[in-house]
Tab-separated table of C-alpha atoms in Angstrom:
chain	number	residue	atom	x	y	z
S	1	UNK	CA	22.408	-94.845	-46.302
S	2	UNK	CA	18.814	-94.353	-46.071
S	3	UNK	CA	16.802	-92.784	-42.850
S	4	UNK	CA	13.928	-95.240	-42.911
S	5	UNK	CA	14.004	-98.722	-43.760
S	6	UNK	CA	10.422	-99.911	-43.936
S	7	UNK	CA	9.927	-103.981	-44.167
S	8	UNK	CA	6.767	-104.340	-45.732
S	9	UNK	CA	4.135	-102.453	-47.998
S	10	UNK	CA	0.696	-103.007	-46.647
S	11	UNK	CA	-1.780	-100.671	-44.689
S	12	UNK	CA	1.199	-99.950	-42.331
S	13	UNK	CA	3.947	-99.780	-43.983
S	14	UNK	CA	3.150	-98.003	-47.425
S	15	UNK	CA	1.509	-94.964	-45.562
S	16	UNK	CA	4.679	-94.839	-42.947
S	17	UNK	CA	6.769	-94.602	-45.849
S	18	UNK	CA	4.751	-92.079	-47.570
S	19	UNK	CA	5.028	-89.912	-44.134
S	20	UNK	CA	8.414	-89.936	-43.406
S	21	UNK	CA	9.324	-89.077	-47.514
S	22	UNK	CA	6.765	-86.306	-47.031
S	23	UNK	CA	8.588	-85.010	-44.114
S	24	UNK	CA	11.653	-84.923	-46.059
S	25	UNK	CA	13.166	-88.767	-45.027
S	26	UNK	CA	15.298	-90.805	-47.427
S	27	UNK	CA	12.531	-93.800	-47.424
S	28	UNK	CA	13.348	-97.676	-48.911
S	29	UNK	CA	10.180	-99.818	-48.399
S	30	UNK	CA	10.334	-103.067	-49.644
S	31	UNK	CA	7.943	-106.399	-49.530
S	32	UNK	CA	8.145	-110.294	-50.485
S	33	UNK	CA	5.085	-110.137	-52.387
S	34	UNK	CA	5.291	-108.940	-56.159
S	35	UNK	CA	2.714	-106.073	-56.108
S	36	UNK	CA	-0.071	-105.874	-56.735
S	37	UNK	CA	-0.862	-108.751	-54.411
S	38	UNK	CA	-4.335	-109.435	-52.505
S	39	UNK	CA	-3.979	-110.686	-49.168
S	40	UNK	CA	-6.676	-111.916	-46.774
S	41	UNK	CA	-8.575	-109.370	-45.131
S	42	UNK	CA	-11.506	-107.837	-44.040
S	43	UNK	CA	-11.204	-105.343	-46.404
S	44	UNK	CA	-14.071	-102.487	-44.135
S	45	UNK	CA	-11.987	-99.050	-43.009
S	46	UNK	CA	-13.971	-97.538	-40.249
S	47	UNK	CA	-14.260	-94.141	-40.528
S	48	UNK	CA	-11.449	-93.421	-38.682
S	49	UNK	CA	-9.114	-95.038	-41.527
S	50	UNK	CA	-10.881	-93.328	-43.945
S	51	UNK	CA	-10.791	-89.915	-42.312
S	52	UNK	CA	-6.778	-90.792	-42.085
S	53	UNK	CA	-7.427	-91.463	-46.090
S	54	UNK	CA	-8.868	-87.681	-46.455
S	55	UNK	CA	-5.992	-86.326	-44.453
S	56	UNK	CA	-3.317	-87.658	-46.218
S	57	UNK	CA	-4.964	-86.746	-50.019
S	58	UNK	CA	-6.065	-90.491	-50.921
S	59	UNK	CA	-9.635	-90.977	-50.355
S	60	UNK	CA	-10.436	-89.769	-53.744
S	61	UNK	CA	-8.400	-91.878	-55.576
S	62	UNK	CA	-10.457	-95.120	-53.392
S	63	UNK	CA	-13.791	-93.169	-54.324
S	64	UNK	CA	-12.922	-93.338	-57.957
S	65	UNK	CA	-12.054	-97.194	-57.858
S	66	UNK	CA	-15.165	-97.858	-57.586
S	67	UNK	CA	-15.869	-99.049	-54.211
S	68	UNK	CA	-19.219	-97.909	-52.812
S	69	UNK	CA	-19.153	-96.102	-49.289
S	70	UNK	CA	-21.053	-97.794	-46.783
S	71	UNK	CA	-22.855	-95.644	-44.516
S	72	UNK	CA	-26.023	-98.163	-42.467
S	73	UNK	CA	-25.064	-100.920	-40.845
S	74	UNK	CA	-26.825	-103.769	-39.627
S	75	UNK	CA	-26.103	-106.017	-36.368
S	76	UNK	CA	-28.284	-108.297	-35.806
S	77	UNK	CA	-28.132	-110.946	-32.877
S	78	UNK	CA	-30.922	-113.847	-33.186
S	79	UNK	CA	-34.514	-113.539	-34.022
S	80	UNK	CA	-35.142	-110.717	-31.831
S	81	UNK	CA	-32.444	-108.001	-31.957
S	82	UNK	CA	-31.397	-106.077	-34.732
S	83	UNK	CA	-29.426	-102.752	-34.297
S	84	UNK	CA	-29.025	-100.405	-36.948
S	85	UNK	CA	-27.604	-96.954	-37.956
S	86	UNK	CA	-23.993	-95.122	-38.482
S	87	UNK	CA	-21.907	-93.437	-36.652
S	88	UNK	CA	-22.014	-89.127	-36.286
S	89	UNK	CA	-19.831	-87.424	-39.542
S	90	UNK	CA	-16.455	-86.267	-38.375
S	91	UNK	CA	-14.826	-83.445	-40.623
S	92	UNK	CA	-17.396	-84.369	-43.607
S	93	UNK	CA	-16.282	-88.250	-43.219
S	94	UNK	CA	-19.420	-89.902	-43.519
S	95	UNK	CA	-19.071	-93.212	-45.150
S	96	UNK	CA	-16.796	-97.007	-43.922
S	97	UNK	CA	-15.256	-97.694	-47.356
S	98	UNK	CA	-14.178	-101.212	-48.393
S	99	UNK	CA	-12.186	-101.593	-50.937
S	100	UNK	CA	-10.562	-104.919	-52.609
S	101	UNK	CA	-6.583	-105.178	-50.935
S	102	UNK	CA	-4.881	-105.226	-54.747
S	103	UNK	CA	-6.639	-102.020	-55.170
S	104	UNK	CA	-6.154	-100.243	-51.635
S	105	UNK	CA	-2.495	-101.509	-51.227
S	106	UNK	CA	-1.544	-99.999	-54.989
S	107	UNK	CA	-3.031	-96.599	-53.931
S	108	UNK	CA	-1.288	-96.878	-51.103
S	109	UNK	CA	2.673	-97.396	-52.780
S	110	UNK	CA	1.933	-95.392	-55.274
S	111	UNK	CA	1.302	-92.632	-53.123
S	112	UNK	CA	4.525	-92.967	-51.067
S	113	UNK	CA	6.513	-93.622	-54.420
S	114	UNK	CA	5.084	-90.409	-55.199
S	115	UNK	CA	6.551	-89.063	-52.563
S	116	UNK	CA	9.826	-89.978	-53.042
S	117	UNK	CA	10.124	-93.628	-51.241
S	118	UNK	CA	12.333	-96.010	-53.587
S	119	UNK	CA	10.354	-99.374	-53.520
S	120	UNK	CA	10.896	-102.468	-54.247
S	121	UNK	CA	8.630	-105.950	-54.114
S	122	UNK	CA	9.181	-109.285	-54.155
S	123	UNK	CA	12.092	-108.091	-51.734
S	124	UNK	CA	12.570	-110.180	-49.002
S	125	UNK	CA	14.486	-109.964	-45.559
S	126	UNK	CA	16.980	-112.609	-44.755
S	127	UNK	CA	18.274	-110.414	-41.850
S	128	UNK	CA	19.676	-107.645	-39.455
S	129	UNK	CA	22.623	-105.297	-39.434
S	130	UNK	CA	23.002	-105.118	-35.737
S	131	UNK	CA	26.094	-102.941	-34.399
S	132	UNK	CA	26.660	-102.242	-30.953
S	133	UNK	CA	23.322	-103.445	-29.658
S	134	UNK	CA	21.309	-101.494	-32.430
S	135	UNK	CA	19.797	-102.599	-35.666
S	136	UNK	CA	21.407	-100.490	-38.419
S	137	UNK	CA	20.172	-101.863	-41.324
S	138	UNK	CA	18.324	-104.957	-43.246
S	139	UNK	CA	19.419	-107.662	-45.426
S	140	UNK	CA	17.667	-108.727	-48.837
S	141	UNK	CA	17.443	-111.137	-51.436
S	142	UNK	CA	15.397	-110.565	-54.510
S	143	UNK	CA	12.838	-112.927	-55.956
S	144	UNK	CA	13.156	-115.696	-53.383
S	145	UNK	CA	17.094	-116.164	-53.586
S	146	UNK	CA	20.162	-114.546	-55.392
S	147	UNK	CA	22.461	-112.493	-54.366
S	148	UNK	CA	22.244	-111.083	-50.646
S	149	UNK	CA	22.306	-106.902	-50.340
S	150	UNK	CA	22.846	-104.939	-47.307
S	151	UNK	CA	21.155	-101.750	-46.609
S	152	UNK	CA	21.601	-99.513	-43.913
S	153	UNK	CA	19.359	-96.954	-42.013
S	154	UNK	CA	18.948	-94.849	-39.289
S	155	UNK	CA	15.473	-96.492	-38.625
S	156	UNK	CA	14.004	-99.636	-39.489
S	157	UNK	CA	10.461	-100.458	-39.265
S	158	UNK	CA	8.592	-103.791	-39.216
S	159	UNK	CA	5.577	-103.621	-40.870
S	160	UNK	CA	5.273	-106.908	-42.284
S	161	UNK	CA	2.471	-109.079	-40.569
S	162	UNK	CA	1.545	-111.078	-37.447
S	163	UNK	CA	4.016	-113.479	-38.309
S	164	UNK	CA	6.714	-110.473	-38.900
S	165	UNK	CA	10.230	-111.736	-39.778
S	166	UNK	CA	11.531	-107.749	-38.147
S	167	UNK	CA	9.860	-108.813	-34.653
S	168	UNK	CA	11.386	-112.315	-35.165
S	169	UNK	CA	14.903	-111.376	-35.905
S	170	UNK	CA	15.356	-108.565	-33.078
S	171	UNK	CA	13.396	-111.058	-30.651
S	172	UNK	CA	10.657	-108.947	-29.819
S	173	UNK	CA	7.914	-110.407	-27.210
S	174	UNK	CA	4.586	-110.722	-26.994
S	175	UNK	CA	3.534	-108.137	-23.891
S	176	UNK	CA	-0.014	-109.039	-23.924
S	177	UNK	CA	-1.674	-112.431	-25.463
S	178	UNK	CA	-5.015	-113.989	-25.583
S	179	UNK	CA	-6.161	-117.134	-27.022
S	180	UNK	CA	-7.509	-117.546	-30.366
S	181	UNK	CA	-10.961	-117.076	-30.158
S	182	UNK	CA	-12.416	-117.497	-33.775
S	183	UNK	CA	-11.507	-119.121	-37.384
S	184	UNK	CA	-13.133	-117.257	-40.200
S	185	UNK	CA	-13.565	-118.468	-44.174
S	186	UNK	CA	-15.174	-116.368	-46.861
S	187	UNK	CA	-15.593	-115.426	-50.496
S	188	UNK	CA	-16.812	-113.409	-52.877
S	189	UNK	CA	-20.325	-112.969	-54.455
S	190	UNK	CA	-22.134	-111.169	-57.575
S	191	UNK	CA	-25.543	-110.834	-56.847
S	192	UNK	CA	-26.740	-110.053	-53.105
S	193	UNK	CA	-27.581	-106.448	-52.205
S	194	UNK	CA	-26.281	-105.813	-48.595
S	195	UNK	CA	-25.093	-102.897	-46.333
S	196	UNK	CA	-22.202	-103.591	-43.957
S	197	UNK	CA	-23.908	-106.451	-42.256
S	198	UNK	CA	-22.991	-108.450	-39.069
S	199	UNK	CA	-25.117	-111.542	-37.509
S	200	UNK	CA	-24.614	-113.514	-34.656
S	201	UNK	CA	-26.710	-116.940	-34.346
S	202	UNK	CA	-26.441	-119.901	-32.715
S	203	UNK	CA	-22.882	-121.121	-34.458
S	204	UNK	CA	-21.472	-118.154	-35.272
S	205	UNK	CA	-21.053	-115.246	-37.208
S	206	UNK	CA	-21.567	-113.867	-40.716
S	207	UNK	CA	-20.373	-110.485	-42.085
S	208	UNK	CA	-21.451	-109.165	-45.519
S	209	UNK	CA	-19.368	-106.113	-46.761
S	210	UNK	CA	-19.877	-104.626	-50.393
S	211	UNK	CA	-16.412	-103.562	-52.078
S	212	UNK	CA	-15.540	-102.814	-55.499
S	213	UNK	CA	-17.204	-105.443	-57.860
S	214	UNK	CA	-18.831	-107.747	-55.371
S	215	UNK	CA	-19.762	-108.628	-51.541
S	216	UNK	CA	-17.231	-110.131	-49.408
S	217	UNK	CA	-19.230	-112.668	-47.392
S	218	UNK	CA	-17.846	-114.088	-44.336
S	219	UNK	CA	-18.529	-117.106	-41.787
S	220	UNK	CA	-16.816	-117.181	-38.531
S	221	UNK	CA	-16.469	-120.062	-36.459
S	222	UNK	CA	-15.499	-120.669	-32.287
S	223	UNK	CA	-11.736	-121.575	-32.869
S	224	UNK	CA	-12.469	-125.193	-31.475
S	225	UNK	CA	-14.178	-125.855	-34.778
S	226	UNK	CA	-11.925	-125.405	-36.867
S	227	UNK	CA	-10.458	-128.662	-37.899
S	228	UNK	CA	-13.731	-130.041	-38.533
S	229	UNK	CA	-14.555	-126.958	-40.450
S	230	UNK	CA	-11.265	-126.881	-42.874
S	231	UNK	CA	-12.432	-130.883	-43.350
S	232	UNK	CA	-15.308	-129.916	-45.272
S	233	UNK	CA	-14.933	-125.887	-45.564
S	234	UNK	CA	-17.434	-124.833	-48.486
S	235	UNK	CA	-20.720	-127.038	-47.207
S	236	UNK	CA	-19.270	-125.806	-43.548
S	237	UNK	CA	-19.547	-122.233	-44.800
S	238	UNK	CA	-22.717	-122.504	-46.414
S	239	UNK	CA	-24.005	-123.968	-43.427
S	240	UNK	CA	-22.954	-121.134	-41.318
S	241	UNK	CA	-24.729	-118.427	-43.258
S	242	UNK	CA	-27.780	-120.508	-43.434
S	243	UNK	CA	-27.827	-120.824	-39.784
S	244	UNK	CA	-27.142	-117.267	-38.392
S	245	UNK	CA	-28.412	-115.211	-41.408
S	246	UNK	CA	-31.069	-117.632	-43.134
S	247	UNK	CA	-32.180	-113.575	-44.773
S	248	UNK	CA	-28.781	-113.365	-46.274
S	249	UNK	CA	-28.622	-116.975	-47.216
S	250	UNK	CA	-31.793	-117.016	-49.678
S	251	UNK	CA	-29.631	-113.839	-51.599
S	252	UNK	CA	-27.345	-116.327	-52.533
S	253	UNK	CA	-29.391	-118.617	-54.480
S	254	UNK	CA	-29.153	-117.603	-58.060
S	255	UNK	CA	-26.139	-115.641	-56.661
S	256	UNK	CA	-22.617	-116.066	-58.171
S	257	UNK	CA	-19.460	-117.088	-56.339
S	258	UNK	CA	-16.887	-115.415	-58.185
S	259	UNK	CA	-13.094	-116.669	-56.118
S	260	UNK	CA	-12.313	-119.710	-54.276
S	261	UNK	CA	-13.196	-120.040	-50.363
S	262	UNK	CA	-10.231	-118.217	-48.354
S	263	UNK	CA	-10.322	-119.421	-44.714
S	264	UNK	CA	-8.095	-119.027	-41.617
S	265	UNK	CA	-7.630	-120.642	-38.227
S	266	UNK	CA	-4.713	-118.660	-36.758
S	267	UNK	CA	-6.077	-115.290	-35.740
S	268	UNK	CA	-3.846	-114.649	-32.991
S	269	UNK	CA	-4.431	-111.505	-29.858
S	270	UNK	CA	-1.689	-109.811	-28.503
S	271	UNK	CA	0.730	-106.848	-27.895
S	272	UNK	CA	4.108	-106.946	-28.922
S	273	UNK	CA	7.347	-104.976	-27.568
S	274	UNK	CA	6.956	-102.329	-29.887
S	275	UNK	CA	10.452	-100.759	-30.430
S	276	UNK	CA	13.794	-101.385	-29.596
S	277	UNK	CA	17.188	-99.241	-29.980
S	278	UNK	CA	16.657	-98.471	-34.068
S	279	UNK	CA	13.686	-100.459	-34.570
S	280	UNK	CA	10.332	-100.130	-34.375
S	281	UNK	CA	6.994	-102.617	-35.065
S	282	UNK	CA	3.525	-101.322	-36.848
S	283	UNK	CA	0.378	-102.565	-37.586
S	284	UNK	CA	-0.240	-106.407	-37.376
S	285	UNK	CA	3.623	-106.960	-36.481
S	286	UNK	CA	3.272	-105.078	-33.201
S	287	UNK	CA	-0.688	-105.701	-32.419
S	288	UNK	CA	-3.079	-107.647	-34.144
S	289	UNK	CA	-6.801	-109.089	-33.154
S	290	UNK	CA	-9.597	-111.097	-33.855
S	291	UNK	CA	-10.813	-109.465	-37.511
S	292	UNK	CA	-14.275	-109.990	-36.525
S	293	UNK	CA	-14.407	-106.183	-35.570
S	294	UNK	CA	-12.245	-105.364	-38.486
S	295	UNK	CA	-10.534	-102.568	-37.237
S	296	UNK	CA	-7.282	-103.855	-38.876
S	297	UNK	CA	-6.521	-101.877	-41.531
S	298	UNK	CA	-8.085	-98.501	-39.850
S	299	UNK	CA	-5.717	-99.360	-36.462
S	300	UNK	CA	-2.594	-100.170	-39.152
S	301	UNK	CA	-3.535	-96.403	-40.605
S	302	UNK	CA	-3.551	-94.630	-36.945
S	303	UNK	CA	-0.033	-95.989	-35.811
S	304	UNK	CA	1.858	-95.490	-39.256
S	305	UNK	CA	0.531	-91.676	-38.697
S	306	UNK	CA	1.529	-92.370	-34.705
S	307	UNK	CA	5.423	-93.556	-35.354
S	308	UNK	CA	5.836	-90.884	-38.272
S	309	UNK	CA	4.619	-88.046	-35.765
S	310	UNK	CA	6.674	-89.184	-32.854
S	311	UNK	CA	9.737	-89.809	-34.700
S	312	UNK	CA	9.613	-85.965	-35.941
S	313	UNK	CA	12.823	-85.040	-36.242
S	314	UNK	CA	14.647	-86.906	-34.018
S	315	UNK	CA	16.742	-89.748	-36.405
S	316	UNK	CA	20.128	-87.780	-36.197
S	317	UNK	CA	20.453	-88.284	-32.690
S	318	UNK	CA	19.717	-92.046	-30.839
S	319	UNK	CA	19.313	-90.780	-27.882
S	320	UNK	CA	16.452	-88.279	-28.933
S	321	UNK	CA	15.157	-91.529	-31.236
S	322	UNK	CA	14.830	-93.837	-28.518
S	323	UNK	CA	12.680	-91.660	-26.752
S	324	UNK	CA	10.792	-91.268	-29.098
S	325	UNK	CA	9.973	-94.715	-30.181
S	326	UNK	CA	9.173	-95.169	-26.475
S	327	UNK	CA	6.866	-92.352	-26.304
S	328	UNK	CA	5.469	-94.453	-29.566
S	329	UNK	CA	4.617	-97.822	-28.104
S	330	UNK	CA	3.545	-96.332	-25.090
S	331	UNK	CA	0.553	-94.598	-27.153
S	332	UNK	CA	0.254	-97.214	-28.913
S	333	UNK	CA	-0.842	-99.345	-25.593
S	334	UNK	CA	-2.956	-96.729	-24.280
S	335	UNK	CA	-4.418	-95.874	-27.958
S	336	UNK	CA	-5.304	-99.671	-28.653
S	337	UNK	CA	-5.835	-101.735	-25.667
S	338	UNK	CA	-9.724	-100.474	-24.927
S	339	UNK	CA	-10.936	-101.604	-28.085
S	340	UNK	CA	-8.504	-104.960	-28.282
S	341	UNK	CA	-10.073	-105.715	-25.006
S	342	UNK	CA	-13.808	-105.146	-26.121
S	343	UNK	CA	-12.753	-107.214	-29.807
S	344	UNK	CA	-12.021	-110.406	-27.468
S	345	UNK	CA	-15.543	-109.792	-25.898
S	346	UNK	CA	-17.689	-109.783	-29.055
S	347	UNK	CA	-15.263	-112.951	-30.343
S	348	UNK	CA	-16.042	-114.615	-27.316
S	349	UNK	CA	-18.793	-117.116	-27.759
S	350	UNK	CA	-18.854	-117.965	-24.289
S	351	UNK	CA	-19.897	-114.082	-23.713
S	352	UNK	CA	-22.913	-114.453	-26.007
S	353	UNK	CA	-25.406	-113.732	-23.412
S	354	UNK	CA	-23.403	-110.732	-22.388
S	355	UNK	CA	-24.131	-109.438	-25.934
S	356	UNK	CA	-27.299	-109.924	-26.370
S	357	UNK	CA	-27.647	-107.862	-22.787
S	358	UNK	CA	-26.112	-105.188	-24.575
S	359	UNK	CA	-27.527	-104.928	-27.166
S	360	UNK	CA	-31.007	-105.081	-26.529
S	361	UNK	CA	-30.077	-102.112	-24.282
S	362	UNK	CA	-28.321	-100.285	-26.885
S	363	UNK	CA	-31.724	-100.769	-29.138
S	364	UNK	CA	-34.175	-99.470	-27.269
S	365	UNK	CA	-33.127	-95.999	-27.623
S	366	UNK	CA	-31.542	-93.715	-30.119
S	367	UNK	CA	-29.066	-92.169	-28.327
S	368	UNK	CA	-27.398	-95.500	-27.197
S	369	UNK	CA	-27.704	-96.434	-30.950
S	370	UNK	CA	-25.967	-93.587	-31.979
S	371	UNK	CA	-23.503	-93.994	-29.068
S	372	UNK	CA	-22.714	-97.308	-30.074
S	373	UNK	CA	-21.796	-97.112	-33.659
S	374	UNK	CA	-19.648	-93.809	-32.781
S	375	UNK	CA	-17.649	-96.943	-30.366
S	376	UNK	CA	-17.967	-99.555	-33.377
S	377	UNK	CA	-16.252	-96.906	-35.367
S	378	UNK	CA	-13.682	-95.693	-33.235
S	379	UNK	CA	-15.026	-92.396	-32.944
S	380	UNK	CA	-15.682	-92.683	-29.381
S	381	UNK	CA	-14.011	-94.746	-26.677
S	382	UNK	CA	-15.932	-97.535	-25.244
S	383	UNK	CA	-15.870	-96.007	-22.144
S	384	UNK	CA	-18.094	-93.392	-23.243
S	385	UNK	CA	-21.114	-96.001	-24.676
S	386	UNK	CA	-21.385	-97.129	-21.055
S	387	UNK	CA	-23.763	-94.083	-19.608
S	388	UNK	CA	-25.275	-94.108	-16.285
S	389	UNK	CA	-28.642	-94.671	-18.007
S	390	UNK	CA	-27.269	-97.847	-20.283
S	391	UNK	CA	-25.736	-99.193	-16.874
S	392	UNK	CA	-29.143	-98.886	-15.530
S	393	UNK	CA	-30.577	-101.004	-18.011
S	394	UNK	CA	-27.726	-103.463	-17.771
S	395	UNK	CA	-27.765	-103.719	-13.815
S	396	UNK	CA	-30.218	-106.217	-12.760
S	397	UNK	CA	-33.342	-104.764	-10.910
């Protein structure tokens, strides 16, 4: 009989895991994938996550993997606007880090093995234990098949994706949705010398983000394109930096592409009912959005820490859990839905002009610059970027 039951191991689950064993939990975590695993991603934690990193002892052990912190960035929008800076240091956090996923999500098990979690990968769920009207407990198989094992638990957590088999199997709903708004491919490259970089042109976006041993360079697309796009993805990509960041482009000539062209057209928006009597739903199983703010993996971070603090010491009673995992996903909600909402403006291509408003406001002064990176990073609500003198400029004479 375990406490926690954690379905998978990613920037969700692994650090949930680590919490509850730290707080003196009998932890299993397990995940389909055989570790370690890359996964597509963004890869950028805003310096929220990596303040989360600091606080829980692990930011050295990214430092020392060799990924370089990333402290300017660059949006630029067109010809005519570019905004740069960072965001204010918060408790000697002063860097974004972005580290490769088969590097990040090893610290991250390792950590909560450390801790005392049992885990085990390529360990997938075929399965609830449900007993009167509450999930007790998970089933598994081991390497795609074999035998079937049962495992109970006071607790079990889905962690394990936007298509989570957990939210699937206890039939949890989606609360809020939004249409897909963008498709995104991208790849790695030896060669170009970039900050955290984001441009917006005529036909989309481009991101550059430096991580361990190369930049991750990505193009992202309105969603309508994308089955003309997957038709012909690597001259599509190409085209797409050359088009909304010709400066970035002419970096990659002589450059080397070092992996094969990733892509995705299913980058879904929504909220999901986010707990239910002995289950609750984390990271991209409960909420996930448009990556083109990737705040993914720093939001996955914020409500492993969020369940583990709410659950406290409340699993021997279900009464006392329940509340608790309702006092969870109504954070959660609160916590998430100003920056969801302002991730489906800036994936909006319809809401271009809107943007460009912005931020040619945001540019022409230094405190709205400084304003609005503290908001990119989640430092600040959104809220507080709008001031009465950037409304000014925003309100038409």
């Amino acid at each position: 009989m375990y406490d926690v039951i954690v379905v998978g191991a990613r920037c969700a689950g692994a650090p949930a895991a680590m919490q509850f064993a730290r707080a003196g939990y009998r932890v299993l975590l397990v995940d389909r994938s055989a570790f370690p695993a890359d996964k597509l991603s963004t890869l950028y934690i805003q310096q929220t996550g990596v303040l989360q990193l600091q606080r829980w002892g692990l930011l050295d052990a990214v430092k020392e993997s060799g990924c370089p912190a990333l402290d300017h960035v660059v949006y630029e929008l067109g010809d005519d606007i570019r905004v740069e800076g960072c965001a204010e240091p918060v408790d000697g956090v002063t860097a974004a880090y972005a580290p490769r996923r088969s590097i990040l999500d090893k610290i991250l098990v390792d950590a909560a093995v450390a801790a005392g979690v049992e885990f085990r990968d390529d360990c997938g769920v075929t399965g609830l234990v449900e007993e009167d009207g509450r999930v007790r407990g998970v089933r598994l198989t081991t390497g795609g098949g074999g035998t079937e094992t049962v495992e109970r638990a006071r607790l079990v957590v889905g962690a394990d994706g936007m298509r989570s088999t957990v939210a699937g199997l206890v039939g949890a709903p989606k609360t809020v949705e939004h249409p897909k708004l963008t498709c995104a491919y991208y790849t790695f490259w030896k060669g170009p010398r970039t900050h955290f970089e984001l441009y917006e042109g005529p036909t989309g976006w481009v991101s550059a983000v430096p991580t361990n041993d190369a930049v991750l360079i990505s193009a992202y697309y309105p969603q309508h394109r994308f089955t003309e796009v997957k038709a012909r993805a690597q001259e599509a990509y190409l085209e797409n930096i050359r088009d909304n960041a010709p400066h970035l482009h002419a970096q990659l000539e002589g450059a080397e592409q070092v992996e094969r062209l990733y892509g995705t057209g299913d980058q879904q928006n929504f909220f999901r009912q986010a707990w239910g009597p002995g289950w609750a739903l984390i990271g991209d199983a409960g909420h996930h959005k448009d990556s083109l703010t990737a705040r993914g993996i720093s939001d996955a971070f914020a409500q492993a820490q969020m369940l583990v603090d709410r659950v406290g010491t409340t699993l021997d009673s279900e009464e006392a859990l329940d509340l608790a995992l309702k006092s969870f996903a109504e954070e959660r909600d609160q916590t998430f839905m100003e920056n969801y909402q302002a991730t489906l403006l800036v994936a909006e291509a319809s809401a271009r002009d809107k943007r460009r408003m912005l931020l040619k406001a945001v540019a022409s002064d230094p405190d709205h610059i400084r304003r609005y990176f503290n908001t990119v990073a989640g430092l600040r609500p959104v809220s507080e970027l709008y001031t009465p003198e950037l409304l000014a400029l925003l309100t038409p004479a």
